Tab-separated table of N, CA and C in Angstrom:
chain	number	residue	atom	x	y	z
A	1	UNK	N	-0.125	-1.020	-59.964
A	1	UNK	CA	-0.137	0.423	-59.885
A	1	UNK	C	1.049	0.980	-60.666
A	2	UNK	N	0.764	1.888	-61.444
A	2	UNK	CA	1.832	2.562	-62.869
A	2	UNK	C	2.723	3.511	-61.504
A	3	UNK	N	4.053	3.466	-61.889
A	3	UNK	CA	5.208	4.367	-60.818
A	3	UNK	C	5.673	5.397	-62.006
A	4	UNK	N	4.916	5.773	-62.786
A	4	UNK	CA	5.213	6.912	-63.551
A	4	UNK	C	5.944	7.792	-63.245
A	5	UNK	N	5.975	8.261	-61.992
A	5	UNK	CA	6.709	9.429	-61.053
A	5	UNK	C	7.842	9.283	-60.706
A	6	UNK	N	8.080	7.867	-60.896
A	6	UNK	CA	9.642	7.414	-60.374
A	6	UNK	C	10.958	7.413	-61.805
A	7	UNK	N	12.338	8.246	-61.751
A	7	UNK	CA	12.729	8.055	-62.327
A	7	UNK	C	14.460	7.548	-61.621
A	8	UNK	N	13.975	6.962	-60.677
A	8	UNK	CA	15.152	6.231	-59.636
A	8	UNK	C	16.127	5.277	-61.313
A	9	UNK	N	16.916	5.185	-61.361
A	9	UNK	CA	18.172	4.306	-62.368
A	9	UNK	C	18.202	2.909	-61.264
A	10	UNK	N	18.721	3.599	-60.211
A	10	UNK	CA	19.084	2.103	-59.303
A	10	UNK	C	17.703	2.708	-58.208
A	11	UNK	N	17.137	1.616	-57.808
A	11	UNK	CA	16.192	2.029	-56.845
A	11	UNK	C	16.910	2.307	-55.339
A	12	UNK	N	16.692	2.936	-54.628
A	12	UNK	CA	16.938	2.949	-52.979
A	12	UNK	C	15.868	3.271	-52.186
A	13	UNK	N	15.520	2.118	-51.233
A	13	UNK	CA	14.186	2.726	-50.639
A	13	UNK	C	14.559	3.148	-48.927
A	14	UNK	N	14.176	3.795	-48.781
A	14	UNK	CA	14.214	4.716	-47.517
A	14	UNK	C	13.004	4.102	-46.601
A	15	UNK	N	13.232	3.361	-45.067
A	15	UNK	CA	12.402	3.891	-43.985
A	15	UNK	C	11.850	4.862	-43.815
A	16	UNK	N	10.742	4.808	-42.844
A	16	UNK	CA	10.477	6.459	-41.986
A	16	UNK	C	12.042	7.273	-41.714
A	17	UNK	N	12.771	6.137	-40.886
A	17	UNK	CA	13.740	7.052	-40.583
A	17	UNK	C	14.510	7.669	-41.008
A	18	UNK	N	15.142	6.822	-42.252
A	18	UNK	CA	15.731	7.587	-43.358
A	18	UNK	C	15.187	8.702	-44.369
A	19	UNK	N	13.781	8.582	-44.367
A	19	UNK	CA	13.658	9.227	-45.282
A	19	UNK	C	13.544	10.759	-44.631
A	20	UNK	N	12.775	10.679	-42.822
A	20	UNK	CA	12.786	11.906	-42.274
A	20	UNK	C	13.805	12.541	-42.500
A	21	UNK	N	14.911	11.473	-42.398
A	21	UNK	CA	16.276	12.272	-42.244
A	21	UNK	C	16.881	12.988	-43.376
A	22	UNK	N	16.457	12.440	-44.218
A	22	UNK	CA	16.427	12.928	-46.127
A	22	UNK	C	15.903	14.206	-45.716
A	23	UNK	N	14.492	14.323	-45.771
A	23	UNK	CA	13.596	15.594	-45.869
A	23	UNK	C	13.773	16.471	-44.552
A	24	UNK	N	15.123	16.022	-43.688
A	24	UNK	CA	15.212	16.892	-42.549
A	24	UNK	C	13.693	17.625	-41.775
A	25	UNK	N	12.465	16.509	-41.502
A	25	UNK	CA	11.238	16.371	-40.960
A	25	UNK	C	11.366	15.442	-39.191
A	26	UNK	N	10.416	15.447	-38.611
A	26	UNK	CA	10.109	14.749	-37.978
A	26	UNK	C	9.432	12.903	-38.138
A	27	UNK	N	9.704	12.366	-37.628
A	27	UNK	CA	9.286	11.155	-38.581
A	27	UNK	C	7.773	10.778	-38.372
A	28	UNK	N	7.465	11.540	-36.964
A	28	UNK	CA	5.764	11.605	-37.241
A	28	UNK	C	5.338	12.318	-38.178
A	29	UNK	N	5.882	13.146	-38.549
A	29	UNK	CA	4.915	13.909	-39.801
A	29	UNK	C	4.830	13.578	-41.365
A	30	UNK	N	5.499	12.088	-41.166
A	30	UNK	CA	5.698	11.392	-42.303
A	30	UNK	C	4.209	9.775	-42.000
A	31	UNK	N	4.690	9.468	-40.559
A	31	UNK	CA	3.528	8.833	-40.385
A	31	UNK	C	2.232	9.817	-40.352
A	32	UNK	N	1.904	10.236	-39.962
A	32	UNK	CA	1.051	10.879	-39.847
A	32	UNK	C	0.268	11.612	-40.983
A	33	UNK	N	1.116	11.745	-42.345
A	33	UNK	CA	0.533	12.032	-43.448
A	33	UNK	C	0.310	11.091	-44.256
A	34	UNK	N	0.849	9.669	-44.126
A	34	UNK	CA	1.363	8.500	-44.768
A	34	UNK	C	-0.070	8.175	-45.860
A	35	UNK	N	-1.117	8.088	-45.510
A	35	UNK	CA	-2.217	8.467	-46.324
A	35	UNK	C	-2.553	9.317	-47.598
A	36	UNK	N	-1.998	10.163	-47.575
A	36	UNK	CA	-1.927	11.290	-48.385
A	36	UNK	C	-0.637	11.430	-49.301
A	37	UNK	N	0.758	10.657	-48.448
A	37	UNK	CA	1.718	10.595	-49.061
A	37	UNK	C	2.171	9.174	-49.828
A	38	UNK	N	2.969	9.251	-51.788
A	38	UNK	CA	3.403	8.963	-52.254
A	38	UNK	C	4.202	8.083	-51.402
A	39	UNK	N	4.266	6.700	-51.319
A	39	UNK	CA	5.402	6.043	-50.721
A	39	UNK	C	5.206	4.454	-51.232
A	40	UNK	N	5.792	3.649	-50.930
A	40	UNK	CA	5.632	2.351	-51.252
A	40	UNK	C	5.002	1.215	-49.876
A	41	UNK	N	4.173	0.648	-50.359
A	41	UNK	CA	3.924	-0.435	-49.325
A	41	UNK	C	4.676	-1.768	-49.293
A	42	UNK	N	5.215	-2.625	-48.564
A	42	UNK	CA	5.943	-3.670	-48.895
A	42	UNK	C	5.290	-4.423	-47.651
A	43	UNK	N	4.389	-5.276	-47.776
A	43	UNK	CA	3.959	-6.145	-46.877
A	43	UNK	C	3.337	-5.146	-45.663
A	44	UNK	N	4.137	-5.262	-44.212
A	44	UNK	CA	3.584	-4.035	-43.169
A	44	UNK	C	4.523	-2.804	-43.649
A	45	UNK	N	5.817	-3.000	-43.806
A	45	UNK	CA	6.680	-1.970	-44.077
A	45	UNK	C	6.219	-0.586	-44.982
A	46	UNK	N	6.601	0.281	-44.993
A	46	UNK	CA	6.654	1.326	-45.495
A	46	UNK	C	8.061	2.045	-46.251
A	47	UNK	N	8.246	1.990	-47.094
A	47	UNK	CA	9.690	2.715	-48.132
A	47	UNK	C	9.183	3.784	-48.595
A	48	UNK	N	10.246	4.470	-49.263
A	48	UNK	CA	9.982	5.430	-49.970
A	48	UNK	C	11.506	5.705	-50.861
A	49	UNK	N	11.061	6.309	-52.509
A	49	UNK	CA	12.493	5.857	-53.164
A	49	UNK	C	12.814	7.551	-53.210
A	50	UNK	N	14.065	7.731	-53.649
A	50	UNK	CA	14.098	9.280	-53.541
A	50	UNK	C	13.047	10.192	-54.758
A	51	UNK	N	12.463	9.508	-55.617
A	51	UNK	CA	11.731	10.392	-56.323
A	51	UNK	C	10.512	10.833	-55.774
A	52	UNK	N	9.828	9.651	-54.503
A	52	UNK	CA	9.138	9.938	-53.898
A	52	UNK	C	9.000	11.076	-52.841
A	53	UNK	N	10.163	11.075	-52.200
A	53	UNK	CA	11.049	11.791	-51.070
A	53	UNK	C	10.953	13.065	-52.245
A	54	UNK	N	11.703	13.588	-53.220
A	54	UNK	CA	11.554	14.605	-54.034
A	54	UNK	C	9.958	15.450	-54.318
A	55	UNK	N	9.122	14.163	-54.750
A	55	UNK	CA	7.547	15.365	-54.809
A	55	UNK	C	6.868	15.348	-53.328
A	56	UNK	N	7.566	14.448	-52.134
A	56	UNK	CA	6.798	14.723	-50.952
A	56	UNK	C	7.152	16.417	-50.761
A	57	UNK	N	8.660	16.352	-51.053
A	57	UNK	CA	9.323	17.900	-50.440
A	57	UNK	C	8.477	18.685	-51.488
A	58	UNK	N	8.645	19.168	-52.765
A	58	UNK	CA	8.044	19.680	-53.404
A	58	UNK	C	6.467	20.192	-53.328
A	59	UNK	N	6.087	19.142	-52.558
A	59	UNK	CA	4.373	19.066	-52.354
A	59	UNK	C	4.442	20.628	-50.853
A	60	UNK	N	5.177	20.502	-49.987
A	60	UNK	CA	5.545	20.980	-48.850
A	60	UNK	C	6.139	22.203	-49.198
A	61	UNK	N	6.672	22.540	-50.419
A	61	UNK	CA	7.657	23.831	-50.516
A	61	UNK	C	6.548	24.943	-50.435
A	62	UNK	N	6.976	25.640	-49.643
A	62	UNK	CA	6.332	27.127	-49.347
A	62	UNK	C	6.390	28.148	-50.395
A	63	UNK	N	5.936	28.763	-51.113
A	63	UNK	CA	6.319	30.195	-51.786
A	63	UNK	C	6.440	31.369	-51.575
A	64	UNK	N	6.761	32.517	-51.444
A	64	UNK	CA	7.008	33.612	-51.293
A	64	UNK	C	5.445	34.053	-51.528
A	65	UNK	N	4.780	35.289	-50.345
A	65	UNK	CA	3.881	35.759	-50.724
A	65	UNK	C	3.499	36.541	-51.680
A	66	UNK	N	2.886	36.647	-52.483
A	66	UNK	CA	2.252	37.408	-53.598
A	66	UNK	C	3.125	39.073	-53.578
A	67	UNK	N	3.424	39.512	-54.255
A	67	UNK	CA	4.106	40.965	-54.130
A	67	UNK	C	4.989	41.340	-53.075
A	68	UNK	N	5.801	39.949	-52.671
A	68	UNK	CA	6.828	40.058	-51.670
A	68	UNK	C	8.275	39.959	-52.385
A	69	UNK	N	9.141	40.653	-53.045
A	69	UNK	CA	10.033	40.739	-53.859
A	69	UNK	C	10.793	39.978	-53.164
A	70	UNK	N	12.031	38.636	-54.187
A	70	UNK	CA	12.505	37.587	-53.855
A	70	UNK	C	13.808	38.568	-52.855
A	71	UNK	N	13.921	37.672	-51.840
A	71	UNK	CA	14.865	37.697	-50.672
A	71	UNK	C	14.243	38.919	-49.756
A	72	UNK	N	13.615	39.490	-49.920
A	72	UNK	CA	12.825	40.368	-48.883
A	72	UNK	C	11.413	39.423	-47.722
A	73	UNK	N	11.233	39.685	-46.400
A	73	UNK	CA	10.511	38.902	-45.858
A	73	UNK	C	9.283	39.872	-45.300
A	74	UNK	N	8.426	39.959	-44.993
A	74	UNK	CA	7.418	40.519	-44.255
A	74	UNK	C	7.851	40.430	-42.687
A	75	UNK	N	7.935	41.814	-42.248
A	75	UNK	CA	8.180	41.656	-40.611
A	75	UNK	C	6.807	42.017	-39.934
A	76	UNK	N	6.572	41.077	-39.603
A	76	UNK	CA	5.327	40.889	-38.379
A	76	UNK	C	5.341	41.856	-37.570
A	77	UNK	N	6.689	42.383	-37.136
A	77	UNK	CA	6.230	43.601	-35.882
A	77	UNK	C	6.309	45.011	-36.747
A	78	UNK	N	5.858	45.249	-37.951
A	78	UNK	CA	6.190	46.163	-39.137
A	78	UNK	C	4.729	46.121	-39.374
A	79	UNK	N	4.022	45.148	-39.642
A	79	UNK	CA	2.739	44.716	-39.779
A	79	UNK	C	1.678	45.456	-38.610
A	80	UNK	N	2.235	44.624	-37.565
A	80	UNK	CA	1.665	45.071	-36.352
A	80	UNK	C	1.481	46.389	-35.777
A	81	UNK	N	2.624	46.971	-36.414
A	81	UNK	CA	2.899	48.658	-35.857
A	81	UNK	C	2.117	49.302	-36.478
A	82	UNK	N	1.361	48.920	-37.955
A	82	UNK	CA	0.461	49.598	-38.945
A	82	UNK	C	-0.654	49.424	-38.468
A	83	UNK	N	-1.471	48.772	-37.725
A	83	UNK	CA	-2.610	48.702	-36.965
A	83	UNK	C	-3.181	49.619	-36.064
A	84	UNK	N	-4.223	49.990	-36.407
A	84	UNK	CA	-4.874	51.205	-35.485
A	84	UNK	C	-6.342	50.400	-35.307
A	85	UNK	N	-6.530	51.482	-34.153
A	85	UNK	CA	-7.736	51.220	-33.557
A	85	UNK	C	-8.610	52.129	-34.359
A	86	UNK	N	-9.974	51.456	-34.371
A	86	UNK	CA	-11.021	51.898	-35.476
A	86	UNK	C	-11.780	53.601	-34.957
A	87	UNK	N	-11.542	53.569	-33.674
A	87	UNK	CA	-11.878	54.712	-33.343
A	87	UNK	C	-13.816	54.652	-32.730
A	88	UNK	N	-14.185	53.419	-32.962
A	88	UNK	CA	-15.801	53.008	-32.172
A	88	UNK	C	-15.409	52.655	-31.072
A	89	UNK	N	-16.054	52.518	-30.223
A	89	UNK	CA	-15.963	51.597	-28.461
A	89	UNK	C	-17.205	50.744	-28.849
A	90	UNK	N	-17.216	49.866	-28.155
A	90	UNK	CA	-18.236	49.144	-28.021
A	90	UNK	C	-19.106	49.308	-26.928
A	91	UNK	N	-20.215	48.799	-26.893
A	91	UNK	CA	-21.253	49.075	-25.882
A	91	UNK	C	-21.033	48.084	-25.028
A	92	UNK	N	-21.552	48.592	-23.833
A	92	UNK	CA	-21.003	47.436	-23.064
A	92	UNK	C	-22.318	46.976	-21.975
A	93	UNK	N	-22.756	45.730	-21.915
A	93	UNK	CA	-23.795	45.234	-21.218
A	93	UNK	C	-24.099	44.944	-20.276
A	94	UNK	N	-25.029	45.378	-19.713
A	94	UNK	CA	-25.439	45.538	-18.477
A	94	UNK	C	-26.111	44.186	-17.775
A	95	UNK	N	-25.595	43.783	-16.972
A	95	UNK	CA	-26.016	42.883	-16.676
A	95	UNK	C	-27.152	42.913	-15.549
């Protein structure tokens, strides 16, 4: 398998535990994606080198919503306060 992605000089491979601790994660959510995630197999073991650890985080980075100007956040109870009622009732069934 080609490690194209890796541009480690000296390699260092990281555990679950280390590497959670790298990506400041839980270390189930490293097992738990382990399928989906870039990492190395070594017999049963599991590593991961920091370039891996780099596009896991990257894969995970959140972006700013669409027309949300950088360092400004959307306040949920700002959101919420803009909500009105539609002004219909509903019918209600007779049982």
């Amino acid at each position: 398998m080609s490690r194209a992605h890796c541009r480690c000089t000296v390699v260092r491979n990281y555990d679950y535990a280390e590497a959670a601790e790298k990506l400041r994660c839980e270390r189930r959510f490293l097992e738990d994606r382990i399928t989906t995630l870039l990492h190395q197999k070594l017999g049963r073991s599991v590593a991961f080198c920091d370039c891996e650890l780099a596009l896991i985080q990257a894969r995970f980075t959140v972006a700013p919503a669409p027309g949300v100007p950088d360092g400004e956040s959307v306040s949920t109870a700002v959101a919420l306060r803009s909500i009105r009622p539609s002004g219909r009732t509903r019918a209600t069934a007779s049982a």
